[in-house]
Amino acid sequence: MTALVLLFGWAFAAPAETLRIATYNTELQRDGPGLFLRDLARGGDDQIDAVLAVIAAANADVLALQSIDYDLTGEALTRLAQAAGYPHHFALRPNTGLPTALDMDGDGLLGGPRDAQSYGRFSGQGGMAILSRHPILVDEVQDLSTLLWTEIPDPLLPVTADGPFPSTAAQAIQRLSTTGHWIVPIALPDGPFDLMTFHASPPVFDGPEDRNGRRNHDEIRLWQQVLDGEVGSAPAGRFVIAGDANLDPVDGDGIKSAITSLLADPRLQDVAPEGTKGTDTVDWPDPGPGTLRVDYVLPSTHWQVRDAGVIWPAPDDPMADTAAKASRHRLVWVDLGY
């Protein structure tokens, strides 16, 4: 009887499920408020159509998006989620374009896009969002976006011979997150997991004080500080870090120790997804640095990794032109067993 029960149980055991997590810097930001919503509403926008085609090709269950304009009512994201076929979506107001009334870049002027909490021509330009086929536990989201740069352990704040850059007053109100740092619980049939997502500052477009490079370093390092219990509340179980770190571990500018330390963290799995350009995920053509790896999906060790990739088709693939038209970035995905 015991043997029959064991055999019966094995024969009808439920197959393990697979969850596809992806991150994608869509570059859908527009130059003015409401323009992204306008383009979505009227249809026929080549870039938006290309982004939707890439999203459809990826077929991810949970997708972290960057460089998508935020609007207070959420109408633009609702329309995008519907067009992409996702029943659940989430976004919070980003730090991009959030006014400060101070000179935040040290140029002696006020009111420019670099005088916001982070670069933005208007509040909400180039924000973040999440699309999901599984319910998002909105009431349990942990938003670290208002954390001041001075509040993290051992901040790498910019300093010149004249003192704190650009000023003591500016550093006193400067938030760490360029766009945001969110820890978002998402419900699966066997229990929730935490999606930890962000979009860090590019470590360029500054001066010898290396303000952006230092901020990028600390934005990436923040995740390890969270996992160490030094900032916020660390996930109690399985999690995935997914987003745009704007830093390659080998090539390009930036303080490499931030990303190399994160990739080597024993609590994470760096499966190094590949496309036709290897692990690179973005192409910044001349006079830019070329192809780099800056977009990451890093599952915790709780998961079984089954597959991974970068949607960077070969030049003779019909999808290649679509991916290039959509964004300079390429979508990164990882399949996880649970």
Short mmCIF file of C-alpha atoms in Angstrom, two decimals:
data_model
loop_
_atom_site.label_atom_id
_atom_site.label_comp_id
_atom_site.label_asym_id
_atom_site.label_seq_id
_atom_site.Cartn_x
_atom_site.Cartn_y
_atom_site.Cartn_z
CA MET A 1 0.00 0.00 0.00
CA THR A 2 2.83 2.40 0.89
CA ALA A 3 4.48 1.71 -2.43
CA LEU A 4 1.23 2.35 -4.28
CA VAL A 5 0.70 5.63 -2.44
CA LEU A 6 4.23 6.74 -3.24
CA LEU A 7 3.82 5.76 -6.87
CA PHE A 8 0.46 7.51 -7.09
CA GLY A 9 1.89 10.65 -5.52
CA TRP A 10 4.84 10.70 -7.90
CA ALA A 11 2.71 10.10 -10.97
CA PHE A 12 0.39 12.99 -10.19
CA ALA A 13 2.86 15.43 -8.63
CA ALA A 14 2.29 18.99 -9.81
CA PRO A 15 5.02 20.14 -12.21
CA ALA A 16 7.23 22.95 -11.00
CA GLU A 17 6.23 26.37 -12.33
CA THR A 18 8.43 28.78 -14.27
CA LEU A 19 8.42 32.52 -13.76
CA ARG A 20 9.98 34.81 -16.35
CA ILE A 21 11.34 38.07 -14.91
CA ALA A 22 12.55 40.80 -17.26
CA THR A 23 13.91 44.33 -17.17
CA TYR A 24 13.69 46.81 -20.03
CA ASN A 25 14.79 50.41 -20.40
CA THR A 26 12.21 51.44 -22.98
CA GLU A 27 13.50 55.00 -23.56
CA LEU A 28 9.86 56.03 -23.95
CA GLN A 29 10.40 59.30 -22.07
CA ARG A 30 9.20 62.40 -23.86
CA ASP A 31 10.35 66.04 -23.71
CA GLY A 32 7.20 67.41 -22.07
CA PRO A 33 4.47 66.38 -19.63
CA GLY A 34 1.55 64.50 -21.17
CA LEU A 35 3.28 63.79 -24.47
CA PHE A 36 3.74 60.08 -23.78
CA LEU A 37 0.05 59.76 -22.92
CA ARG A 38 -0.82 61.70 -26.08
CA ASP A 39 1.27 59.39 -28.24
CA LEU A 40 -0.25 56.31 -26.63
CA ALA A 41 -3.79 57.58 -27.00
CA ARG A 42 -3.62 58.51 -30.67
CA GLY A 43 -1.73 55.37 -31.70
CA GLY A 44 0.54 54.85 -34.66
CA ASP A 45 3.76 55.79 -32.84
CA ASP A 46 6.57 53.70 -34.34
CA GLN A 47 8.67 53.59 -31.19
CA ILE A 48 5.79 52.65 -28.90
CA ASP A 49 4.72 49.92 -31.35
CA ALA A 50 8.29 48.60 -31.43
CA VAL A 51 8.51 48.55 -27.63
CA LEU A 52 5.23 46.64 -27.46
CA ALA A 53 6.55 44.15 -30.01
CA VAL A 54 9.68 43.55 -27.93
CA ILE A 55 7.57 43.12 -24.79
CA ALA A 56 5.35 40.62 -26.61
CA ALA A 57 8.38 38.69 -27.84
CA ALA A 58 9.80 38.50 -24.32
CA ASN A 59 6.53 37.12 -22.90
CA ALA A 60 7.65 37.92 -19.36
CA ASP A 61 5.43 37.29 -16.35
CA VAL A 62 6.86 40.26 -14.47
CA LEU A 63 8.54 43.17 -16.24
CA ALA A 64 10.45 46.08 -14.69
CA LEU A 65 10.41 49.12 -16.98
CA GLN A 66 12.62 52.20 -16.99
CA SER A 67 12.48 55.54 -18.83
CA ILE A 68 8.70 55.71 -18.94
CA ASP A 69 7.07 59.02 -18.02
CA TYR A 70 5.01 59.11 -14.85
CA ASP A 71 1.66 60.89 -14.69
CA LEU A 72 -0.30 61.46 -11.51
CA THR A 73 -3.46 59.69 -12.64
CA GLY A 74 -1.60 56.66 -14.01
CA GLU A 75 -3.50 56.88 -17.27
CA ALA A 76 -0.45 56.40 -19.49
CA LEU A 77 0.72 53.30 -17.64
CA THR A 78 -2.80 51.88 -17.62
CA ARG A 79 -3.02 52.24 -21.38
CA LEU A 80 0.44 50.72 -21.86
CA ALA A 81 -0.41 47.76 -19.61
CA GLN A 82 -3.62 47.15 -21.52
CA ALA A 83 -1.84 47.32 -24.87
CA ALA A 84 0.81 44.89 -23.61
CA GLY A 85 -1.76 42.51 -22.12
CA TYR A 86 -0.82 42.83 -18.44
CA PRO A 87 -3.62 42.83 -15.83
CA HIS A 88 -1.49 44.38 -13.07
CA HIS A 89 0.73 47.45 -13.10
CA PHE A 90 2.46 49.69 -10.59
CA ALA A 91 4.36 52.98 -10.47
CA LEU A 92 5.34 55.62 -7.94
CA ARG A 93 6.37 59.21 -8.53
CA PRO A 94 10.09 59.21 -9.38
CA ASN A 95 12.74 61.69 -8.26
CA THR A 96 13.36 62.77 -11.85
CA GLY A 97 12.44 66.40 -12.42
CA LEU A 98 11.37 66.90 -8.79
CA PRO A 99 12.12 70.59 -8.11
CA THR A 100 14.39 71.68 -5.25
CA ALA A 101 14.74 75.51 -5.54
CA LEU A 102 18.51 75.06 -5.09
CA ASP A 103 21.51 74.92 -7.39
CA MET A 104 22.06 71.15 -7.45
CA ASP A 105 24.69 70.97 -10.20
CA GLY A 106 26.97 73.81 -9.15
CA ASP A 107 26.58 75.93 -12.28
CA GLY A 108 25.45 78.99 -10.34
CA LEU A 109 21.97 78.97 -11.90
CA LEU A 110 18.56 77.88 -10.65
CA GLY A 111 15.61 76.11 -12.20
CA GLY A 112 17.38 73.96 -14.79
CA PRO A 113 16.68 70.26 -15.31
CA ARG A 114 19.84 69.41 -13.35
CA ASP A 115 18.61 71.41 -10.36
CA ALA A 116 15.88 68.87 -9.67
CA GLN A 117 16.45 65.94 -7.31
CA SER A 118 17.68 64.25 -10.47
CA TYR A 119 17.75 65.30 -14.09
CA GLY A 120 14.35 65.97 -15.60
CA ARG A 121 12.71 68.58 -17.79
CA PHE A 122 9.51 68.03 -15.82
CA SER A 123 8.50 66.10 -12.72
CA GLY A 124 8.10 62.45 -13.60
CA GLN A 125 10.10 62.41 -16.82
CA GLY A 126 11.68 59.00 -17.39
CA GLY A 127 10.26 57.18 -14.38
CA MET A 128 9.89 53.48 -13.65
CA ALA A 129 6.99 51.02 -13.75
CA ILE A 130 6.16 47.36 -13.24
CA LEU A 131 3.91 45.19 -15.40
CA SER A 132 2.80 41.84 -14.01
CA ARG A 133 0.58 38.86 -14.70
CA HIS A 134 0.50 38.20 -10.97
CA PRO A 135 -1.07 40.44 -8.32
CA ILE A 136 1.12 43.23 -6.95
CA LEU A 137 0.82 43.65 -3.18
CA VAL A 138 0.67 47.44 -3.34
CA ASP A 139 0.02 47.97 0.38
CA GLU A 140 3.27 46.15 1.24
CA VAL A 141 5.60 48.07 -1.10
CA GLN A 142 8.75 49.48 0.46
CA ASP A 143 9.77 52.74 -1.24
CA LEU A 144 13.32 53.88 -0.50
CA SER A 145 13.24 56.73 -3.03
CA THR A 146 13.04 59.52 -0.44
CA LEU A 147 16.14 58.30 1.39
CA LEU A 148 18.69 61.11 1.57
CA TRP A 149 22.16 60.43 0.21
CA THR A 150 23.63 61.50 3.55
CA GLU A 151 21.50 58.92 5.38
CA ILE A 152 23.08 55.77 3.96
CA PRO A 153 26.08 54.14 5.65
CA ASP A 154 29.40 55.62 4.49
CA PRO A 155 28.10 57.75 1.61
CA LEU A 156 30.56 58.54 -1.16
CA LEU A 157 29.56 62.20 -1.29
CA PRO A 158 31.30 64.57 -3.73
CA VAL A 159 33.76 67.01 -2.17
CA THR A 160 36.00 69.68 -3.70
CA ALA A 161 38.63 72.00 -2.22
CA ASP A 162 35.78 74.37 -1.39
CA GLY A 163 33.87 71.78 0.62
CA PRO A 164 30.77 69.65 -0.09
CA PHE A 165 29.70 69.79 -3.73
CA PRO A 166 27.70 71.64 -4.90
CA SER A 167 26.99 73.04 -1.43
CA THR A 168 26.22 71.98 2.11
CA ALA A 169 22.60 73.03 1.63
CA ALA A 170 22.24 70.99 -1.55
CA GLN A 171 23.73 67.87 0.01
CA ALA A 172 21.39 68.25 2.98
CA ILE A 173 18.33 67.68 0.76
CA GLN A 174 19.80 65.47 -1.98
CA ARG A 175 18.03 62.13 -2.30
CA LEU A 176 20.13 59.11 -3.19
CA SER A 177 17.83 57.60 -5.81
CA THR A 178 18.08 59.12 -9.26
CA THR A 179 14.75 57.59 -10.22
CA GLY A 180 13.72 55.29 -7.38
CA HIS A 181 14.47 52.20 -5.32
CA TRP A 182 11.42 50.00 -4.76
CA ILE A 183 10.92 46.67 -3.03
CA VAL A 184 7.65 45.37 -4.48
CA PRO A 185 6.04 42.13 -3.24
CA ILE A 186 4.35 40.15 -6.00
CA ALA A 187 2.01 37.25 -5.24
CA LEU A 188 2.65 33.84 -6.78
CA PRO A 189 0.45 30.75 -6.26
CA ASP A 190 2.85 29.41 -3.61
CA GLY A 191 3.51 32.75 -1.90
CA PRO A 192 5.03 36.16 -2.67
CA PHE A 193 8.49 37.24 -3.74
CA ASP A 194 10.07 40.69 -3.64
CA LEU A 195 11.02 42.53 -6.82
CA MET A 196 13.78 45.02 -6.02
CA THR A 197 13.98 47.51 -8.87
CA PHE A 198 15.82 50.75 -9.63
CA HIS A 199 17.29 52.95 -12.36
CA ALA A 200 20.62 54.47 -11.34
CA SER A 201 22.28 57.66 -12.54
CA PRO A 202 24.69 57.44 -15.48
CA PRO A 203 28.19 57.89 -14.04
CA VAL A 204 29.03 60.66 -16.52
CA PHE A 205 27.88 64.19 -17.44
CA ASP A 206 29.61 65.81 -14.47
CA GLY A 207 32.99 67.33 -13.56
CA PRO A 208 36.10 66.35 -11.62
CA GLU A 209 34.01 66.07 -8.44
CA ASP A 210 32.48 62.91 -10.00
CA ARG A 211 29.08 63.61 -8.50
CA ASN A 212 27.22 61.29 -10.87
CA GLY A 213 29.81 58.54 -10.65
CA ARG A 214 29.69 58.58 -6.86
CA ARG A 215 25.90 58.65 -6.82
CA ASN A 216 25.75 55.73 -9.23
CA HIS A 217 28.11 53.78 -6.97
CA ASP A 218 25.98 54.36 -3.88
CA GLU A 219 22.70 53.64 -5.69
CA ILE A 220 23.99 50.21 -6.67
CA ARG A 221 25.57 49.58 -3.26
CA LEU A 222 22.24 50.37 -1.57
CA TRP A 223 20.88 46.93 -2.43
CA GLN A 224 23.62 45.20 -0.47
CA GLN A 225 23.02 47.58 2.43
CA VAL A 226 19.36 46.57 2.35
CA LEU A 227 20.29 42.87 2.32
CA ASP A 228 22.71 43.49 5.19
CA GLY A 229 19.90 45.04 7.25
CA GLU A 230 21.56 48.47 7.31
CA VAL A 231 18.85 50.27 5.32
CA GLY A 232 15.14 49.52 5.17
CA SER A 233 13.83 45.99 5.67
CA ALA A 234 15.56 43.11 3.93
CA PRO A 235 13.38 40.57 2.08
CA ALA A 236 12.49 37.65 4.33
CA GLY A 237 12.46 35.15 1.47
CA ARG A 238 13.08 34.93 -2.24
CA PHE A 239 13.70 38.08 -4.26
CA VAL A 240 14.95 39.38 -7.59
CA ILE A 241 16.92 42.56 -8.29
CA ALA A 242 15.97 43.87 -11.73
CA GLY A 243 16.74 47.23 -13.28
CA ASP A 244 19.18 49.53 -15.02
CA ALA A 245 22.39 50.02 -13.01
CA ASN A 246 23.94 52.20 -15.74
CA LEU A 247 27.28 50.54 -15.01
CA ASP A 248 29.27 47.85 -16.82
CA PRO A 249 31.55 45.69 -14.65
CA VAL A 250 34.43 45.97 -17.13
CA ASP A 251 33.99 48.66 -19.79
CA GLY A 252 32.94 52.30 -19.82
CA ASP A 253 33.07 54.91 -17.06
CA GLY A 254 32.09 54.55 -13.43
CA ILE A 255 33.30 53.14 -10.13
CA LYS A 256 33.39 49.44 -10.96
CA SER A 257 33.57 48.16 -7.39
CA ALA A 258 29.85 48.85 -6.93
CA ILE A 259 28.61 46.52 -9.64
CA THR A 260 31.35 43.90 -9.30
CA SER A 261 30.56 43.58 -5.58
CA LEU A 262 26.85 43.20 -6.28
CA LEU A 263 27.38 40.60 -8.99
CA ALA A 264 29.66 38.60 -6.69
CA ASP A 265 27.32 38.73 -3.69
CA PRO A 266 26.77 35.12 -2.52
CA ARG A 267 23.07 35.85 -1.89
CA LEU A 268 22.55 36.47 -5.62
CA GLN A 269 22.91 34.53 -8.86
CA ASP A 270 24.48 36.32 -11.80
CA VAL A 271 23.55 34.08 -14.72
CA ALA A 272 24.94 36.61 -17.24
CA PRO A 273 22.17 36.41 -19.88
CA GLU A 274 23.38 36.67 -23.46
CA GLY A 275 22.22 37.86 -26.87
CA THR A 276 24.12 38.27 -30.11
CA LYS A 277 26.33 40.89 -28.42
CA GLY A 278 27.20 38.58 -25.54
CA THR A 279 26.15 39.95 -22.17
CA ASP A 280 25.93 43.56 -23.41
CA THR A 281 22.49 45.16 -23.06
CA VAL A 282 22.81 48.62 -24.59
CA ASP A 283 24.35 50.23 -27.66
CA TRP A 284 25.45 53.82 -27.28
CA PRO A 285 26.89 54.62 -30.72
CA ASP A 286 29.64 57.14 -31.45
CA PRO A 287 30.58 59.34 -29.74
CA GLY A 288 29.29 57.09 -26.96
CA PRO A 289 31.07 54.10 -25.45
CA GLY A 290 29.44 51.51 -27.74
CA THR A 291 27.91 48.33 -26.35
CA LEU A 292 27.89 47.78 -22.58
CA ARG A 293 26.24 45.60 -19.98
CA VAL A 294 24.14 47.91 -17.79
CA ASP A 295 20.77 46.14 -17.37
CA TYR A 296 20.48 43.29 -14.87
CA VAL A 297 18.17 40.57 -13.58
CA LEU A 298 19.74 39.04 -10.47
CA PRO A 299 17.68 36.36 -8.68
CA SER A 300 18.39 35.37 -5.11
CA THR A 301 19.73 31.89 -4.41
CA HIS A 302 16.23 30.73 -3.45
CA TRP A 303 15.40 30.18 -7.12
CA GLN A 304 16.30 27.53 -9.68
CA VAL A 305 17.51 29.31 -12.81
CA ARG A 306 16.26 27.55 -15.93
CA ASP A 307 17.11 29.88 -18.77
CA ALA A 308 18.10 33.46 -19.52
CA GLY A 309 18.76 35.77 -22.44
CA VAL A 310 18.97 39.24 -23.95
CA ILE A 311 16.62 40.13 -26.80
CA TRP A 312 19.36 41.27 -29.13
CA PRO A 313 18.60 39.48 -32.40
CA ALA A 314 21.16 38.82 -35.12
CA PRO A 315 21.23 41.44 -37.92
CA ASP A 316 19.41 39.12 -40.34
CA ASP A 317 16.60 38.44 -37.87
CA PRO A 318 13.38 40.35 -38.70
CA MET A 319 13.17 41.31 -35.03
CA ALA A 320 16.53 43.12 -35.12
CA ASP A 321 15.17 46.32 -36.67
CA THR A 322 12.26 46.35 -34.23
CA ALA A 323 14.52 46.01 -31.20
CA ALA A 324 16.79 48.81 -32.46
CA LYS A 325 13.85 51.09 -33.22
CA ALA A 326 12.36 50.54 -29.77
CA SER A 327 15.36 51.51 -27.63
CA ARG A 328 19.12 51.57 -27.47
CA HIS A 329 18.69 49.16 -24.57
CA ARG A 330 17.75 45.51 -25.00
CA LEU A 331 15.33 43.59 -22.84
CA VAL A 332 16.94 41.11 -20.39
CA TRP A 333 15.02 38.07 -19.11
CA VAL A 334 15.57 35.17 -16.72
CA ASP A 335 13.40 32.08 -16.23
CA LEU A 336 13.10 30.93 -12.62
CA GLY A 337 11.67 27.71 -11.24
CA TYR A 338 9.49 27.84 -8.15
#
